[in-house]
């Protein structure tokens, strides 16, 4: 009898194909076929797992059911009651987003997960701390990936980890959509609708989904509006990652991994590498998984001498800009380092390809990392509250050589699930925020040494993982600024609403002035004093209107925002002494543009272009006033990059804003 004739055997075959599926597309397709065959509604999240287990009474699935049941039976989940009425939207199907979605499903929440990509293509290999290995084993990781952490292995490729977690999420009733782009939140309307997401395509079924919890795991480049990030900058460190095809030959299997070699522990190795190959490294790691994965920290002079970096530059972003990197030289550098470090025992080194079908080699800046100043927020519109949390790289960017990414990422996923549990149980929203921020204080300092050694007791309860956690170290009164009601944060001093009616009129005057003098340029639409200036074209159009000999907007590409802003900043600094608002690259890529900073900057531009010849003493008085303002702005913009001075900066900016707006008012009415 064939599988087609025996429905029981067919369900077993479909389950086996689902378990072994090696791509995101195959996982989702096989899962859909399994659900159709078993006549299961995947959107029936409350009963889905129970019905799947009941209908698939298959010996090969029994061990997996036992592991999931054991996890679900933990008292923290209270049989899915805490979040039975909670609807969650999770953004991003990276390991942290998927791990968070699994915990929310175990708590009983309805979970919809969105991912803009349609495939899992990241080859890079992640180092796993002991507790993460145990956590994944207890969830049945070895069922989905037989080689998971076999023997002494303590790492896994990002792609394989995503596949494991995706399969678990689907089994637990998480609704996963790929190929969907998130473009922001849609606020509740007067009709009584709840919070929704603005998606592309806009006709996607998830566009109508209403939720009360939003978890962003969208990566370091995506941080929801309202969150601020700190920059952690250290000594220059240039990282290189390289992936080579693993042909799984006997010769490859015999090459030992390098769990981490640092210069201070093996000076001879690095000295020989520099002498023989001209490659100067600080450290190197080699892991074997789906690919042969290498990560190393290279010295700048070595990269310059080998022609990888073509021109030296004090600005790290310009130093590592694609136009300043010789791609072929980078491939040779990575291959030579890999060959030398493995004693040339890896035969036929062939680069694996990335999602762009290019050699999977990357060079980037380890020097600068970012972390969110806070991890959660509550927004309220039309009486509808939305809890927002961050996990993954948009919460804390990892330092690759130390392998902290997944370990801290999973800790944050558990902490976030605990926060949502409190939310679902009806805890006061300020108390929920205070507890979450109390725990978040510990995350950046966590190591295998200062977290609990009793890994078997780990749960979403922070006290099981952090030995010295104080859930009330931050009081509800201290997080009032994280409650955003009807359009403004309680302590958002930079909002024009807090500057008074007179100042608000002057801000409107400034906006009208900008619109009036850029209206001639069809490529520019100035709608506000923040986002409209990101591409740099509006500022360039303003300059051309008053000084047409200095710039020609028609020659600029709207997509090259960094270049456009740099051109405008350079002209205004050279011709009028107006210091840049911030580095052009930061201004072009910043998710949230601070309106106060733009107001300060454009006020100086307005005053510079509005100057007319005056009697000597009036001109002298105005020049002195403007010079003081410019000097202050220059100082404050320098201060802005020191995260320790944030509070002083905000106070100073508020004071300076009043001065600038008064100047604007006086100039506009003369």
XYZ file of C-alpha atoms in Angstrom:
670
model
C 0.000 0.000 0.000
C 1.400 3.421 -0.960
C 1.514 6.518 1.239
C -1.250 8.038 -0.879
C -3.491 5.030 -0.093
C -2.671 5.030 3.615
C -3.581 8.417 5.173
C -1.853 7.512 8.442
C 1.436 6.811 6.717
C 1.056 9.955 4.609
C 0.735 12.114 7.719
C 3.873 10.463 9.078
C 5.728 11.125 5.829
C 4.608 14.756 5.790
C 5.741 15.221 9.385
C 9.131 13.669 8.584
C 9.546 15.989 5.600
C 8.644 18.959 7.794
C 11.181 17.938 10.447
C 13.973 17.503 7.893
C 13.152 20.561 5.719
C 16.293 22.622 5.152
C 14.907 25.912 3.852
C 12.378 28.421 5.158
C 10.202 27.859 2.078
C 10.207 24.057 2.479
C 9.448 24.284 6.198
C 6.389 26.444 5.613
C 5.216 24.456 2.591
C 5.522 21.066 4.317
C 3.837 22.419 7.425
C 0.907 23.721 5.364
C 0.541 20.353 3.641
C 0.606 18.581 7.012
C -2.109 20.882 8.373
C -4.285 20.400 5.293
C -3.917 16.633 5.458
C -4.784 16.544 9.170
C -7.576 19.102 8.609
C -6.085 21.492 11.147
C -6.670 25.229 11.234
C -3.232 26.784 11.821
C -4.899 30.014 12.981
C -6.678 28.233 15.820
C -3.730 29.138 18.062
C -5.402 28.209 21.357
C -6.025 24.585 20.415
C -3.633 24.003 17.542
C -0.801 22.218 19.334
C -3.182 19.949 21.284
C -5.049 18.938 18.122
C -1.815 18.367 16.198
C -0.523 16.084 18.932
C -3.848 14.259 19.080
C -4.098 13.666 15.324
C -0.420 12.853 14.811
C -0.028 9.892 17.103
C 3.330 8.993 15.594
C 6.236 7.353 17.398
C 8.740 9.641 15.647
C 6.988 12.695 17.071
C 6.484 11.339 20.575
C 9.842 12.471 21.965
C 9.261 15.990 20.628
C 5.779 16.152 22.202
C 7.261 15.065 25.535
C 9.859 17.833 25.467
C 7.330 20.515 24.519
C 4.833 19.276 27.108
C 7.482 19.344 29.809
C 8.330 22.947 28.945
C 4.675 23.991 28.725
C 3.948 22.430 32.124
C 6.222 24.911 33.914
C 4.275 26.980 36.480
C 5.347 30.242 34.790
C 3.004 29.482 31.886
C 0.043 28.515 34.102
C -1.428 26.418 31.273
C -1.475 29.397 28.917
C -3.802 31.464 31.085
C -1.662 34.613 31.715
C -1.859 35.823 28.111
C -5.024 34.095 26.906
C -6.474 37.479 25.898
C -3.205 39.006 24.683
C -2.497 39.594 21.008
C 1.134 40.024 20.019
C 2.906 41.150 16.870
C 6.569 40.118 16.610
C 8.730 41.751 13.973
C 11.654 39.708 12.634
C 12.274 35.969 12.227
C 15.838 36.060 13.463
C 16.713 33.704 16.342
C 15.674 36.247 18.998
C 12.344 37.089 17.377
C 11.458 33.411 16.956
C 12.603 32.532 20.482
C 10.404 35.319 21.890
C 7.423 34.191 19.785
C 7.746 30.644 21.169
C 7.631 31.910 24.763
C 4.621 34.143 24.066
C 2.796 31.191 22.510
C 3.517 29.065 25.587
C 1.983 31.857 27.694
C -1.241 31.481 25.684
C -0.959 34.617 23.539
C -2.026 34.898 19.931
C 1.227 35.557 18.103
C 1.713 36.843 14.564
C 5.309 37.073 13.337
C 6.384 39.113 10.304
C 9.619 38.699 8.326
C 10.532 40.782 5.278
C 12.823 38.103 3.825
C 11.559 34.940 2.186
C 14.616 32.805 2.926
C 17.110 32.126 5.698
C 20.526 32.726 4.174
C 22.903 33.759 6.959
C 25.899 31.438 7.118
C 27.655 33.029 10.092
C 28.079 30.733 13.071
C 26.974 31.604 16.601
C 28.768 30.665 19.788
C 26.387 29.163 22.349
C 26.724 29.530 26.101
C 26.022 26.348 28.095
C 22.552 27.484 29.137
C 21.481 28.126 25.510
C 22.597 24.628 24.528
C 20.519 23.128 27.319
C 17.550 25.369 26.489
C 17.533 24.310 22.831
C 18.076 20.638 23.632
C 15.107 20.750 25.999
C 12.991 22.158 23.167
C 13.912 19.296 20.843
C 16.590 20.988 18.725
C 18.332 17.684 18.099
C 15.154 16.311 16.575
C 15.295 18.959 13.878
C 19.079 19.063 13.492
C 20.754 15.804 14.444
C 24.238 17.304 14.679
C 23.160 19.963 17.162
C 25.991 20.469 19.643
C 27.286 16.914 19.308
C 30.234 16.123 21.535
C 32.119 19.266 22.460
C 30.526 21.462 19.778
C 29.122 24.702 21.187
C 28.040 26.583 18.082
C 25.495 26.587 15.248
C 24.911 28.557 12.056
C 22.308 31.301 12.209
C 20.361 29.646 9.398
C 20.129 26.280 11.161
C 19.087 27.933 14.415
C 16.350 29.867 12.604
C 15.044 26.666 11.007
C 14.875 24.889 14.369
C 13.021 27.765 16.014
C 10.693 28.316 13.046
C 9.547 24.670 13.209
C 8.904 24.959 16.941
C 7.014 28.233 16.519
C 4.731 26.759 13.859
C 4.008 23.672 15.991
C 2.978 25.955 18.872
C 0.517 27.896 16.715
C 2.555 31.006 15.868
C 1.296 32.565 12.639
C 4.385 33.291 10.506
C 4.363 35.514 7.412
C 7.447 35.985 5.228
C 7.991 38.491 2.427
C 6.144 41.180 4.399
C 7.649 44.617 5.056
C 6.684 46.528 8.207
C 6.362 50.294 7.668
C 5.137 51.499 11.040
C 2.212 51.446 13.438
C -1.356 52.441 12.606
C -2.924 54.164 15.586
C -6.421 53.274 16.808
C -9.200 55.302 15.229
C -12.229 56.876 16.854
C -14.324 53.958 15.577
C -12.859 51.765 18.300
C -10.321 49.845 16.278
C -7.089 48.770 17.938
C -3.407 49.053 17.037
C -2.457 47.691 13.623
C 0.660 47.596 11.435
C 1.256 49.365 8.131
C 2.508 46.632 5.821
C 3.741 46.142 2.306
C 1.926 44.686 0.447
C -0.872 46.723 2.007
C -3.423 44.072 1.057
C -1.718 41.434 3.200
C -4.132 39.692 5.611
C -1.936 40.638 8.590
C -2.731 44.316 7.876
C -6.059 43.866 9.640
C -4.580 42.147 12.707
C -5.144 44.190 15.888
C -2.713 43.705 18.751
C -1.876 45.094 22.185
C 1.798 43.973 22.335
C 4.458 44.785 19.741
C 7.898 43.174 19.999
C 10.588 44.441 17.668
C 13.308 41.959 16.770
C 13.971 43.680 13.453
C 17.739 43.977 13.869
C 20.105 46.815 14.668
C 18.911 49.016 11.827
C 15.317 49.025 12.994
C 14.376 50.659 16.263
C 10.752 51.813 16.691
C 10.073 55.531 16.939
C 10.418 56.862 20.471
C 13.366 54.683 21.499
C 16.826 56.162 21.940
C 20.131 54.360 21.501
C 23.490 54.799 23.176
C 26.697 54.538 21.229
C 29.460 52.488 22.827
C 32.723 53.308 21.099
C 36.107 51.762 21.788
C 39.499 51.412 20.174
C 39.448 50.838 16.403
C 38.641 47.188 15.657
C 38.012 46.014 12.097
C 36.250 42.664 11.864
C 36.218 40.260 8.928
C 33.896 37.268 8.591
C 34.337 34.637 5.886
C 32.394 31.493 5.009
C 33.720 28.667 2.842
C 31.789 25.726 1.413
C 31.859 22.658 3.637
C 32.102 19.696 1.235
C 31.981 17.389 4.277
C 34.974 15.354 3.148
C 37.031 13.223 5.496
C 39.946 15.651 5.147
C 37.768 18.595 6.181
C 36.364 16.690 9.146
C 39.858 16.129 10.517
C 40.813 19.810 10.587
C 40.499 21.020 14.213
C 38.404 24.067 15.009
C 39.868 27.183 16.593
C 37.647 28.240 19.461
C 39.542 31.492 19.747
C 43.176 32.474 19.423
C 44.193 35.910 20.691
C 47.550 37.582 20.096
C 48.391 37.875 23.776
C 48.110 34.090 24.220
C 49.917 32.937 21.075
C 52.257 35.641 19.894
C 54.330 33.254 17.739
C 51.293 32.258 15.645
C 50.414 35.866 14.839
C 54.042 36.831 14.283
C 54.472 33.984 11.777
C 51.201 34.914 10.074
C 52.434 38.475 9.617
C 55.893 37.415 8.448
C 54.725 34.819 5.924
C 51.471 36.337 4.691
C 51.670 40.029 5.579
C 48.440 39.607 7.560
C 48.331 41.230 10.988
C 45.473 40.066 13.221
C 44.433 40.585 16.821
C 42.517 37.300 17.003
C 40.858 34.601 14.905
C 38.081 32.026 15.409
C 37.240 29.048 13.192
C 34.020 27.050 13.507
C 32.808 24.192 11.355
C 29.077 23.928 10.638
C 27.164 24.187 7.353
C 30.194 26.214 6.277
C 33.778 26.692 7.380
C 33.303 29.944 9.261
C 36.111 32.342 10.188
C 35.887 35.587 12.124
C 38.973 37.712 12.745
C 39.968 41.190 13.867
C 42.471 42.741 11.461
C 44.825 45.681 12.008
C 44.283 48.693 9.791
C 47.904 49.034 8.613
C 47.877 45.426 7.478
C 44.721 46.010 5.423
C 46.248 49.128 3.874
C 49.475 47.355 2.961
C 47.616 44.431 1.411
C 45.477 46.831 -0.632
C 42.206 45.790 0.999
C 41.604 49.361 2.160
C 42.670 51.744 -0.581
C 42.938 55.066 1.261
C 43.446 55.762 4.960
C 40.797 57.880 6.648
C 40.270 58.935 10.245
C 36.513 58.512 9.785
C 35.784 54.799 10.241
C 32.655 54.848 8.061
C 34.535 56.416 5.177
C 37.499 54.123 5.832
C 35.321 51.022 5.374
C 32.950 52.451 2.766
C 32.477 50.077 -0.212
C 34.133 52.578 -2.544
C 37.287 52.436 -0.402
C 37.507 48.625 -0.248
C 39.107 46.427 -2.907
C 36.778 43.422 -2.981
C 39.234 41.037 -4.634
C 41.975 41.947 -2.167
C 39.544 41.336 0.718
C 38.747 37.833 -0.585
C 42.454 37.039 -0.882
C 43.131 38.379 2.623
C 40.375 36.228 4.151
C 41.394 33.119 2.202
C 45.075 33.492 3.132
C 44.222 33.940 6.816
C 41.963 30.859 6.734
C 44.580 28.714 4.997
C 47.394 29.712 7.337
C 45.369 29.342 10.546
C 44.316 25.777 9.617
C 47.807 24.710 8.542
C 46.643 24.636 4.915
C 44.774 21.405 5.657
C 41.415 22.612 4.330
C 41.402 21.487 0.667
C 39.905 23.512 -2.167
C 38.764 26.559 -0.192
C 35.707 27.783 -2.031
C 33.718 30.764 -0.788
C 30.110 30.091 0.180
C 27.604 32.575 -1.212
C 25.357 35.003 0.638
C 21.766 36.030 -0.155
C 23.063 38.179 -3.032
C 24.828 35.178 -4.588
C 28.173 36.821 -3.825
C 31.172 35.450 -1.933
C 30.165 35.484 1.737
C 32.912 37.723 3.078
C 32.225 40.886 5.046
C 34.350 43.562 6.674
C 32.822 45.850 9.243
C 33.484 48.078 12.208
C 33.701 46.322 15.587
C 34.619 49.670 17.149
C 31.128 51.017 17.628
C 28.167 49.189 19.098
C 24.758 50.455 20.108
C 22.351 49.595 22.867
C 18.893 50.958 23.567
C 18.656 53.346 26.494
C 15.530 51.506 27.596
C 13.874 48.283 26.504
C 10.154 48.963 26.694
C 7.463 51.575 26.299
C 3.697 51.925 26.492
C 1.782 54.008 23.952
C -1.847 54.965 24.387
C -4.240 56.351 21.764
C -8.034 56.578 21.980
C -7.880 54.655 25.245
C -6.037 51.721 23.632
C -2.703 50.825 25.254
C 0.137 49.177 23.339
C 3.105 47.560 25.086
C 6.297 47.759 23.002
C 9.447 45.755 23.731
C 12.828 45.328 22.073
C 14.855 42.143 21.679
C 17.898 41.153 19.647
C 20.256 43.589 17.947
C 17.898 46.561 18.213
C 18.124 46.155 21.993
C 21.840 45.375 22.375
C 24.234 44.869 19.490
C 26.586 41.931 20.114
C 30.363 41.991 20.071
C 31.100 39.129 17.681
C 34.521 38.047 19.023
C 33.042 37.483 22.491
C 30.067 35.490 21.223
C 27.527 37.340 23.361
C 24.810 37.745 20.726
C 22.568 34.711 21.137
C 23.241 34.266 24.849
C 22.144 37.787 25.732
C 19.535 37.680 22.975
C 17.804 34.677 24.531
C 18.038 36.215 28.006
C 16.285 39.319 26.651
C 13.665 37.118 24.967
C 12.878 35.464 28.316
C 12.845 38.833 30.109
C 10.478 40.222 27.484
C 8.177 37.216 27.805
C 8.065 37.801 31.574
C 7.090 41.418 30.917
C 4.276 40.341 28.562
C 3.134 37.805 31.177
C 2.726 40.628 33.700
C 0.928 42.712 31.079
C -1.451 39.857 30.285
C -2.199 39.341 33.973
C -3.323 42.952 34.257
C -0.390 44.420 36.202
C -0.393 48.239 36.129
C 1.474 49.392 33.027
C 3.924 51.598 34.939
C 4.791 48.650 37.176
C 5.325 46.459 34.098
C 7.745 49.009 32.643
C 9.595 49.543 35.920
C 10.207 45.809 36.389
C 11.368 45.378 32.793
C 13.849 48.249 33.041
C 15.098 46.960 36.406
C 16.015 43.670 34.739
C 17.403 45.335 31.612
C 20.069 47.046 33.701
C 21.774 43.661 34.119
C 21.823 42.476 30.510
C 24.983 44.132 29.184
C 27.063 42.811 32.078
C 25.925 39.192 31.882
C 28.549 36.476 31.390
C 28.513 32.699 31.916
C 30.252 33.395 35.228
C 27.759 35.851 36.743
C 24.538 34.147 35.684
C 23.044 31.242 37.613
C 24.879 27.927 37.214
C 21.660 25.970 37.749
C 20.699 25.886 34.079
C 18.020 23.262 34.695
C 16.055 25.833 36.730
C 16.120 28.560 34.052
C 12.707 29.918 33.119
C 11.270 33.217 31.945
C 11.311 34.383 35.570
C 14.419 36.624 35.776
C 15.191 35.473 39.340
C 16.009 31.988 37.998
C 18.782 33.385 35.787
C 20.192 36.510 37.452
C 21.402 35.695 41.006
C 21.268 39.295 42.250
C 18.314 40.701 40.336
C 16.270 43.377 42.076
C 12.936 43.652 40.265
C 12.152 46.948 41.985
C 15.498 48.724 41.587
C 13.669 51.131 39.279
C 10.413 52.575 40.585
C 7.295 53.281 38.498
C 7.782 57.034 39.044
C 11.167 56.750 37.303
C 9.708 55.372 34.055
C 6.967 57.919 33.490
C 8.884 59.061 30.419
C 8.230 55.628 28.873
C 4.476 56.179 28.856
C 3.551 57.869 25.585
C -0.027 59.074 25.622
C -1.840 60.820 22.764
C 1.213 61.716 20.747
C 3.955 62.760 23.138
C 6.183 61.280 25.797
C 5.664 62.732 29.247
C 9.185 64.129 29.368
C 9.869 64.698 25.682
C 11.229 68.189 26.178
C 12.313 68.413 22.545
C 8.725 68.423 21.300
C 7.595 71.849 20.092
C 4.460 71.326 22.187
C 6.584 71.908 25.278
C 8.067 75.170 24.032
C 4.961 77.247 24.595
C 2.501 78.791 22.155
C 4.841 81.605 21.117
C 7.678 79.200 20.366
C 5.271 76.940 18.518
C 4.322 79.855 16.257
C 7.995 80.519 15.588
C 8.556 76.876 14.663
C 5.620 77.200 12.253
C 7.229 80.361 10.832
C 10.459 78.451 10.266
C 8.618 75.609 8.507
C 6.728 78.086 6.284
C 9.991 79.819 5.400
C 11.586 76.495 4.403
C 8.562 75.471 2.341
C 8.429 78.836 0.581
C 12.077 78.784 -0.494
C 12.164 75.124 -1.595
C 8.822 75.123 -3.455
C 10.629 75.783 -6.759
C 12.233 72.310 -6.615
C 9.748 69.612 -7.683
C 11.942 66.887 -6.162
C 11.542 68.373 -2.676
C 8.465 68.257 -0.453
C 9.041 69.841 2.962
C 6.279 68.584 5.240
C 7.987 68.844 8.619
C 11.180 69.747 10.447
C 12.470 66.185 10.781
C 11.938 63.422 8.205
C 11.684 65.755 5.190
C 15.370 66.613 5.576
C 16.778 63.070 5.641
C 17.712 62.793 1.927
C 19.639 66.079 1.998
C 17.824 67.417 -1.099
C 15.701 69.904 0.872
C 18.774 71.471 2.473
C 20.574 71.579 -0.876
C 17.520 73.200 -2.513
C 17.462 75.833 0.223
C 21.117 76.625 -0.422
C 20.603 76.795 -4.191
C 17.670 79.194 -3.797
C 19.816 81.750 -1.978
C 23.259 80.899 -3.403
C 22.722 79.261 -6.843
C 26.439 79.378 -7.654
C 27.277 77.053 -4.761
C 25.241 73.965 -5.721
C 23.071 72.387 -8.425
C 20.380 70.079 -6.990
C 19.660 68.550 -10.411
C 23.019 66.730 -10.269
C 22.196 64.983 -6.975
C 20.741 61.503 -6.510
C 17.972 61.317 -3.894
C 19.129 57.821 -2.919
C 22.617 59.057 -2.006
C 21.528 60.752 1.198
C 24.931 60.614 2.903
C 26.619 62.422 0.009
C 23.851 65.033 -0.308
C 23.930 65.893 3.381
C 27.720 66.010 3.427
C 27.754 68.467 0.487
C 25.201 70.722 2.191
C 26.929 70.565 5.579
C 30.307 71.365 4.031
C 28.958 74.391 2.141
C 27.166 75.822 5.156
C 30.192 75.325 7.378
C 32.644 76.815 4.879
C 30.500 79.756 3.742
C 28.654 80.634 6.946
C 30.480 78.891 9.785
C 27.478 76.718 10.677
C 28.700 73.496 12.267
C 27.036 70.265 11.015
C 24.065 69.020 12.990
C 25.734 65.578 13.176
C 27.810 63.328 10.877
C 26.090 63.088 7.484
C 25.966 59.295 7.662
C 24.215 59.400 11.059
C 21.675 61.946 9.836
C 20.882 59.925 6.715
C 20.519 56.581 8.486
C 18.992 57.616 11.818
C 15.568 56.029 12.320
C 14.428 58.904 14.500
C 15.519 62.441 13.595
C 15.409 64.760 16.600
C 13.200 67.712 15.628
C 14.797 70.080 18.113
C 18.228 69.576 16.566
C 16.814 70.292 13.104
C 15.070 73.428 14.405
C 18.351 74.668 15.910
C 20.264 73.997 12.722
C 17.704 75.487 10.319
C 17.350 78.551 12.522
C 21.036 79.263 11.914
C 20.556 78.666 8.181
C 17.566 81.004 8.166
C 19.497 83.713 9.977
C 22.509 83.348 7.695
C 20.438 83.709 4.521
C 18.288 86.513 5.997
C 21.221 88.772 6.904
C 21.217 92.174 5.144
C 23.697 95.074 5.425
C 23.030 97.087 8.569
C 24.587 99.986 10.465
C 27.897 99.045 12.050
C 26.692 98.629 15.610
C 23.584 96.592 14.621
C 25.666 94.305 12.440
C 28.211 93.927 15.207
C 25.523 93.100 17.765
C 23.862 90.532 15.477
C 27.162 88.940 14.502
C 28.102 88.573 18.146
C 24.720 87.008 18.957
C 24.848 84.646 15.985
C 28.446 83.722 16.714
C 27.510 82.815 20.271
C 24.633 80.668 19.019
C 26.812 78.905 16.432
C 29.516 78.303 18.989
C 27.005 76.856 21.422
C 25.461 74.592 18.772
C 28.899 73.340 17.744
C 29.697 72.495 21.367
C 26.339 70.829 21.949
C 26.596 68.714 18.808
C 29.970 67.458 20.022
C 28.457 66.787 23.429
C 25.598 64.899 21.800
C 27.830 61.950 20.963
C 28.776 61.355 24.579
C 25.970 59.264 26.015
C 27.005 60.130 29.585
C 26.095 63.762 28.971
C 22.570 63.150 27.608
C 20.771 64.811 30.502
C 22.977 67.909 30.479
C 22.613 68.095 26.721
C 18.835 68.049 26.815
C 18.718 70.887 29.343
C 21.185 72.928 27.321
C 19.362 72.282 24.053
C 16.052 73.408 25.534
C 17.632 76.670 26.693
C 19.368 77.223 23.382
C 16.181 76.500 21.467
C 14.490 79.427 23.157
C 17.384 81.726 22.144
C 17.305 80.508 18.546
C 13.556 80.865 18.226
C 13.681 84.388 19.611
C 16.325 85.236 17.008
C 14.130 83.691 14.332
C 11.143 85.701 15.522
C 13.081 88.964 15.576
C 14.566 88.362 12.121
C 11.236 87.364 10.592
C 9.517 90.556 11.720
C 12.099 93.122 10.704
